[in-house]
Amino acid sequence: MSEAETRRERILERIARAAQLAGRDPAKIELIAVSKGRSAPEIEALIDAGQRDFGENRVQEALLKWPSLLSHHQGLRLHAIGRLQSNKAADAIKLFDVVHSLDRRSLLGALVKEGEKARRAPPVYIQVNIGEEEQKGGCALPDLAELVGLVRASILPLAGLMAIPPLGLEPAPYFALLAKLARRHDVTGLSIGMSGDFEAAVMLGATAVRVGTALFEDE
């Protein structure tokens, strides 16, 4: 077994244990490998290990390395997980299979416009500013209901809600709040949890976890 396979199996085992503790089916939790800053050989090692879902933070970086990777490997899904500028909507629609960082009406309009042109409609998660941090992207809590309604009226399928808890604080209360908001708005997808807290996220309802360091580097 390669080092990449070993790391991936360890993460999947930890996801499975957390899911079982919460009475959930581990098969319903998607593992997204965060490949920002990673080279093509590093990514290909994980592809060879069986990984199929990858996340990138920046459109420009993704454009440099993913077209070639996607042409050489079948069945991959690329997720946009970083803050997305409206002027990158055309590239995002063409390259990404899922967008996790929709956070405002103007970005939705840009994605819909480019999606209609390209005849593509990737599912989107609404990113929520769950900690109400001024410096962080995400839809403000009072604006969430309106944005949910706008997405549902658009061509883009609503995959769920996404959030990144405030750095340095216990993440579980924020995961629980996002899960409560998801129930209130009748959405089932929760994109929460990263390398340091994905087990807590799984126990609190995550359907997609975004793991970078723990997948690409030995602990």
mmCIF file of C-alpha atoms in Angstrom:
data_model
loop_
_atom_site.group_PDB
_atom_site.id
_atom_site.type_symbol
_atom_site.label_atom_id
_atom_site.label_comp_id
_atom_site.label_asym_id
_atom_site.label_seq_id
_atom_site.Cartn_x
_atom_site.Cartn_y
_atom_site.Cartn_z
ATOM 1 C CA MET A 1 0.000 0.000 0.000
ATOM 2 C CA SER A 2 1.379 3.434 -0.956
ATOM 3 C CA GLU A 3 1.773 6.291 1.519
ATOM 4 C CA ALA A 4 -1.137 8.090 -0.137
ATOM 5 C CA GLU A 5 -3.326 4.991 0.173
ATOM 6 C CA THR A 6 -2.383 4.621 3.840
ATOM 7 C CA ARG A 7 -3.219 8.244 4.647
ATOM 8 C CA ARG A 8 -6.509 8.038 2.775
ATOM 9 C CA GLU A 9 -7.535 4.804 4.484
ATOM 10 C CA ARG A 10 -6.799 6.318 7.900
ATOM 11 C CA ILE A 11 -9.028 9.307 7.171
ATOM 12 C CA LEU A 12 -11.826 7.089 5.863
ATOM 13 C CA GLU A 13 -11.583 4.924 8.981
ATOM 14 C CA ARG A 14 -11.823 7.998 11.214
ATOM 15 C CA ILE A 15 -14.840 9.222 9.248
ATOM 16 C CA ALA A 16 -16.458 5.798 9.587
ATOM 17 C CA ARG A 17 -15.900 5.667 13.367
ATOM 18 C CA ALA A 18 -17.344 9.149 13.871
ATOM 19 C CA ALA A 19 -20.326 8.318 11.671
ATOM 20 C CA GLN A 20 -21.023 5.089 13.529
ATOM 21 C CA LEU A 21 -20.911 6.888 16.873
ATOM 22 C CA ALA A 22 -23.544 9.283 15.525
ATOM 23 C CA GLY A 23 -25.656 6.471 14.045
ATOM 24 C CA ARG A 24 -24.935 7.590 10.500
ATOM 25 C CA ASP A 25 -23.996 5.765 7.310
ATOM 26 C CA PRO A 26 -20.316 6.508 6.494
ATOM 27 C CA ALA A 27 -21.035 5.930 2.808
ATOM 28 C CA LYS A 28 -23.133 9.110 2.790
ATOM 29 C CA ILE A 29 -20.179 11.308 3.764
ATOM 30 C CA GLU A 30 -18.069 12.659 0.918
ATOM 31 C CA LEU A 31 -14.328 13.086 1.384
ATOM 32 C CA ILE A 32 -12.958 16.050 -0.585
ATOM 33 C CA ALA A 33 -9.169 16.258 -0.871
ATOM 34 C CA VAL A 34 -8.122 19.908 -0.645
ATOM 35 C CA SER A 35 -5.405 20.125 -3.283
ATOM 36 C CA LYS A 36 -4.552 23.841 -3.152
ATOM 37 C CA GLY A 37 -0.799 24.302 -3.326
ATOM 38 C CA ARG A 38 -0.259 20.647 -4.207
ATOM 39 C CA SER A 39 1.654 19.481 -7.266
ATOM 40 C CA ALA A 40 0.284 17.235 -9.999
ATOM 41 C CA PRO A 41 2.375 14.236 -8.776
ATOM 42 C CA GLU A 42 0.998 14.654 -5.234
ATOM 43 C CA ILE A 43 -2.547 14.773 -6.592
ATOM 44 C CA GLU A 44 -1.983 11.809 -8.902
ATOM 45 C CA ALA A 45 -0.755 9.718 -5.975
ATOM 46 C CA LEU A 46 -4.128 10.282 -4.291
ATOM 47 C CA ILE A 47 -5.994 9.576 -7.533
ATOM 48 C CA ASP A 48 -4.116 6.273 -7.776
ATOM 49 C CA ALA A 49 -5.142 5.604 -4.166
ATOM 50 C CA GLY A 50 -8.809 5.880 -5.169
ATOM 51 C CA GLN A 51 -9.601 9.504 -4.380
ATOM 52 C CA ARG A 52 -12.066 11.073 -6.809
ATOM 53 C CA ASP A 53 -13.186 14.377 -5.229
ATOM 54 C CA PHE A 54 -10.765 17.305 -5.020
ATOM 55 C CA GLY A 55 -11.187 20.901 -3.842
ATOM 56 C CA GLU A 56 -9.400 24.049 -4.971
ATOM 57 C CA ASN A 57 -9.500 27.491 -3.370
ATOM 58 C CA ARG A 58 -8.398 29.638 -6.299
ATOM 59 C CA VAL A 59 -9.688 29.530 -9.864
ATOM 60 C CA GLN A 60 -6.356 30.637 -11.346
ATOM 61 C CA GLU A 61 -4.418 27.867 -9.627
ATOM 62 C CA ALA A 62 -7.014 25.294 -10.640
ATOM 63 C CA LEU A 63 -6.827 26.403 -14.275
ATOM 64 C CA LEU A 64 -3.074 25.850 -14.315
ATOM 65 C CA LYS A 65 -3.086 22.239 -13.189
ATOM 66 C CA TRP A 66 -6.511 20.638 -13.501
ATOM 67 C CA PRO A 67 -7.318 20.619 -17.249
ATOM 68 C CA SER A 68 -4.377 18.251 -17.822
ATOM 69 C CA LEU A 69 -5.226 16.089 -14.809
ATOM 70 C CA LEU A 70 -8.868 15.835 -15.831
ATOM 71 C CA SER A 71 -7.905 14.837 -19.364
ATOM 72 C CA HIS A 72 -5.793 11.952 -18.050
ATOM 73 C CA HIS A 73 -8.133 10.645 -15.347
ATOM 74 C CA GLN A 74 -11.794 9.727 -15.652
ATOM 75 C CA GLY A 75 -14.469 10.070 -12.998
ATOM 76 C CA LEU A 76 -12.973 12.955 -11.023
ATOM 77 C CA ARG A 77 -15.042 15.762 -9.509
ATOM 78 C CA LEU A 78 -13.564 19.184 -8.867
ATOM 79 C CA HIS A 79 -15.012 21.367 -6.105
ATOM 80 C CA ALA A 80 -14.619 25.152 -5.773
ATOM 81 C CA ILE A 81 -14.153 25.683 -2.048
ATOM 82 C CA GLY A 82 -12.590 29.151 -1.838
ATOM 83 C CA ARG A 83 -14.149 32.578 -2.034
ATOM 84 C CA LEU A 84 -15.214 33.158 -5.616
ATOM 85 C CA GLN A 85 -15.164 36.491 -7.430
ATOM 86 C CA SER A 86 -17.975 37.219 -9.863
ATOM 87 C CA ASN A 87 -15.482 37.933 -12.662
ATOM 88 C CA LYS A 88 -14.274 34.320 -12.367
ATOM 89 C CA ALA A 89 -17.770 32.879 -12.816
ATOM 90 C CA ALA A 90 -17.224 31.812 -16.448
ATOM 91 C CA ASP A 91 -14.077 29.849 -15.604
ATOM 92 C CA ALA A 92 -15.696 28.392 -12.498
ATOM 93 C CA ILE A 93 -18.739 27.144 -14.404
ATOM 94 C CA LYS A 94 -16.571 25.468 -17.050
ATOM 95 C CA LEU A 95 -14.082 23.873 -14.645
ATOM 96 C CA PHE A 96 -15.850 22.982 -11.409
ATOM 97 C CA ASP A 97 -18.432 20.271 -10.826
ATOM 98 C CA VAL A 98 -19.609 21.705 -7.484
ATOM 99 C CA VAL A 99 -19.338 25.213 -5.992
ATOM 100 C CA HIS A 100 -19.175 25.400 -2.177
ATOM 101 C CA SER A 101 -18.803 29.157 -1.751
ATOM 102 C CA LEU A 102 -21.868 30.914 -3.127
ATOM 103 C CA ASP A 103 -22.433 33.763 -0.684
ATOM 104 C CA ARG A 104 -24.240 36.640 -2.413
ATOM 105 C CA ARG A 105 -26.883 37.551 -4.946
ATOM 106 C CA SER A 106 -24.419 39.103 -7.429
ATOM 107 C CA LEU A 107 -22.314 35.929 -7.574
ATOM 108 C CA LEU A 108 -25.442 33.831 -8.097
ATOM 109 C CA GLY A 109 -26.421 36.060 -11.014
ATOM 110 C CA ALA A 110 -22.969 35.713 -12.580
ATOM 111 C CA LEU A 111 -22.966 31.914 -12.174
ATOM 112 C CA VAL A 112 -26.464 31.597 -13.626
ATOM 113 C CA LYS A 113 -25.562 33.793 -16.606
ATOM 114 C CA GLU A 114 -22.427 31.788 -17.381
ATOM 115 C CA GLY A 115 -24.187 28.503 -16.690
ATOM 116 C CA GLU A 116 -26.854 29.323 -19.253
ATOM 117 C CA LYS A 117 -24.160 30.177 -21.801
ATOM 118 C CA ALA A 118 -22.182 26.995 -21.163
ATOM 119 C CA ARG A 119 -25.281 24.835 -20.627
ATOM 120 C CA ARG A 120 -23.864 23.691 -17.329
ATOM 121 C CA ALA A 121 -25.526 23.865 -13.925
ATOM 122 C CA PRO A 122 -23.184 22.691 -11.158
ATOM 123 C CA PRO A 123 -24.757 22.206 -7.736
ATOM 124 C CA VAL A 124 -23.955 24.967 -5.253
ATOM 125 C CA TYR A 125 -23.593 25.208 -1.505
ATOM 126 C CA ILE A 126 -24.442 28.511 0.136
ATOM 127 C CA GLN A 127 -21.537 29.585 2.315
ATOM 128 C CA VAL A 128 -22.802 31.008 5.592
ATOM 129 C CA ASN A 129 -20.775 33.411 7.728
ATOM 130 C CA ILE A 130 -21.567 31.276 10.729
ATOM 131 C CA GLY A 131 -19.337 33.213 13.136
ATOM 132 C CA GLU A 132 -20.497 36.623 11.873
ATOM 133 C CA GLU A 133 -16.878 37.621 11.190
ATOM 134 C CA GLU A 134 -16.354 40.876 9.305
ATOM 135 C CA GLN A 135 -13.229 39.650 7.496
ATOM 136 C CA LYS A 136 -14.669 36.337 6.332
ATOM 137 C CA GLY A 137 -16.774 35.525 3.284
ATOM 138 C CA GLY A 138 -20.197 33.999 3.579
ATOM 139 C CA CYS A 139 -23.821 34.989 3.529
ATOM 140 C CA ALA A 140 -24.942 36.930 6.606
ATOM 141 C CA LEU A 141 -27.367 34.984 8.776
ATOM 142 C CA PRO A 142 -30.308 37.400 8.235
ATOM 143 C CA ASP A 143 -29.852 37.127 4.449
ATOM 144 C CA LEU A 144 -29.810 33.331 4.248
ATOM 145 C CA ALA A 145 -33.514 32.753 3.667
ATOM 146 C CA GLU A 146 -33.559 35.160 0.721
ATOM 147 C CA LEU A 147 -30.490 33.579 -0.894
ATOM 148 C CA VAL A 148 -31.891 30.067 -0.443
ATOM 149 C CA GLY A 149 -35.030 31.178 -2.256
ATOM 150 C CA LEU A 150 -33.062 32.779 -5.086
ATOM 151 C CA VAL A 151 -30.964 29.658 -5.631
ATOM 152 C CA ARG A 152 -34.043 27.463 -5.643
ATOM 153 C CA ALA A 153 -35.592 29.691 -8.318
ATOM 154 C CA SER A 154 -32.439 29.469 -10.459
ATOM 155 C CA ILE A 155 -31.015 26.799 -12.762
ATOM 156 C CA LEU A 156 -28.411 25.804 -10.169
ATOM 157 C CA PRO A 157 -29.304 22.910 -7.842
ATOM 158 C CA LEU A 158 -28.989 23.766 -4.150
ATOM 159 C CA ALA A 159 -26.604 21.174 -2.669
ATOM 160 C CA GLY A 160 -26.711 22.527 0.878
ATOM 161 C CA LEU A 161 -24.919 24.890 3.255
ATOM 162 C CA MET A 162 -21.200 25.383 3.876
ATOM 163 C CA ALA A 163 -19.365 27.133 6.698
ATOM 164 C CA ILE A 164 -15.930 27.614 8.242
ATOM 165 C CA PRO A 165 -16.067 28.220 12.015
ATOM 166 C CA PRO A 166 -13.986 31.021 13.547
ATOM 167 C CA LEU A 167 -10.336 30.093 13.928
ATOM 168 C CA GLY A 168 -9.279 29.166 17.442
ATOM 169 C CA LEU A 169 -12.770 28.509 18.787
ATOM 170 C CA GLU A 170 -14.463 25.194 19.483
ATOM 171 C CA PRO A 171 -16.093 24.327 16.133
ATOM 172 C CA ALA A 172 -18.891 22.034 17.359
ATOM 173 C CA PRO A 173 -21.386 24.788 18.310
ATOM 174 C CA TYR A 174 -20.968 26.360 14.872
ATOM 175 C CA PHE A 175 -21.438 23.012 13.128
ATOM 176 C CA ALA A 176 -24.569 22.449 15.199
ATOM 177 C CA LEU A 177 -25.901 25.901 14.305
ATOM 178 C CA LEU A 178 -25.358 25.280 10.594
ATOM 179 C CA ALA A 179 -27.141 21.930 10.879
ATOM 180 C CA LYS A 180 -30.063 23.716 12.558
ATOM 181 C CA LEU A 181 -30.171 26.282 9.738
ATOM 182 C CA ALA A 182 -30.114 23.472 7.180
ATOM 183 C CA ARG A 183 -33.132 21.829 8.818
ATOM 184 C CA ARG A 184 -34.950 25.161 8.990
ATOM 185 C CA HIS A 185 -34.462 25.695 5.262
ATOM 186 C CA ASP A 186 -35.076 22.051 4.334
ATOM 187 C CA VAL A 187 -31.640 21.349 2.874
ATOM 188 C CA THR A 188 -29.724 18.143 3.545
ATOM 189 C CA GLY A 189 -26.158 18.879 2.416
ATOM 190 C CA LEU A 190 -23.629 20.173 4.951
ATOM 191 C CA SER A 191 -20.110 20.981 3.752
ATOM 192 C CA ILE A 192 -18.274 21.329 7.062
ATOM 193 C CA GLY A 193 -15.113 20.004 8.672
ATOM 194 C CA MET A 194 -11.440 20.192 7.756
ATOM 195 C CA SER A 195 -8.278 18.321 8.773
ATOM 196 C CA GLY A 196 -8.438 19.374 12.416
ATOM 197 C CA ASP A 197 -12.151 18.969 13.088
ATOM 198 C CA PHE A 198 -13.766 16.688 10.496
ATOM 199 C CA GLU A 199 -14.716 14.019 13.054
ATOM 200 C CA ALA A 200 -16.763 16.547 15.062
ATOM 201 C CA ALA A 201 -18.315 17.718 11.796
ATOM 202 C CA VAL A 202 -19.303 14.164 10.862
ATOM 203 C CA MET A 203 -20.918 13.606 14.247
ATOM 204 C CA LEU A 204 -22.929 16.812 13.773
ATOM 205 C CA GLY A 205 -24.215 16.033 10.286
ATOM 206 C CA ALA A 206 -21.503 16.752 7.694
ATOM 207 C CA THR A 207 -22.231 15.241 4.297
ATOM 208 C CA ALA A 208 -18.959 16.572 2.800
ATOM 209 C CA VAL A 209 -15.670 17.122 4.633
ATOM 210 C CA ARG A 210 -12.772 19.067 3.138
ATOM 211 C CA VAL A 211 -9.447 17.544 4.181
ATOM 212 C CA GLY A 212 -6.058 18.745 2.957
ATOM 213 C CA THR A 213 -3.031 18.364 5.228
ATOM 214 C CA ALA A 214 -4.074 15.016 6.721
ATOM 215 C CA LEU A 215 -4.431 13.508 3.248
ATOM 216 C CA PHE A 216 -1.249 14.896 1.703
ATOM 217 C CA GLU A 217 1.195 14.802 4.632
ATOM 218 C CA ASP A 218 2.185 12.181 7.195
ATOM 219 C CA GLU A 219 1.045 12.953 10.704
#
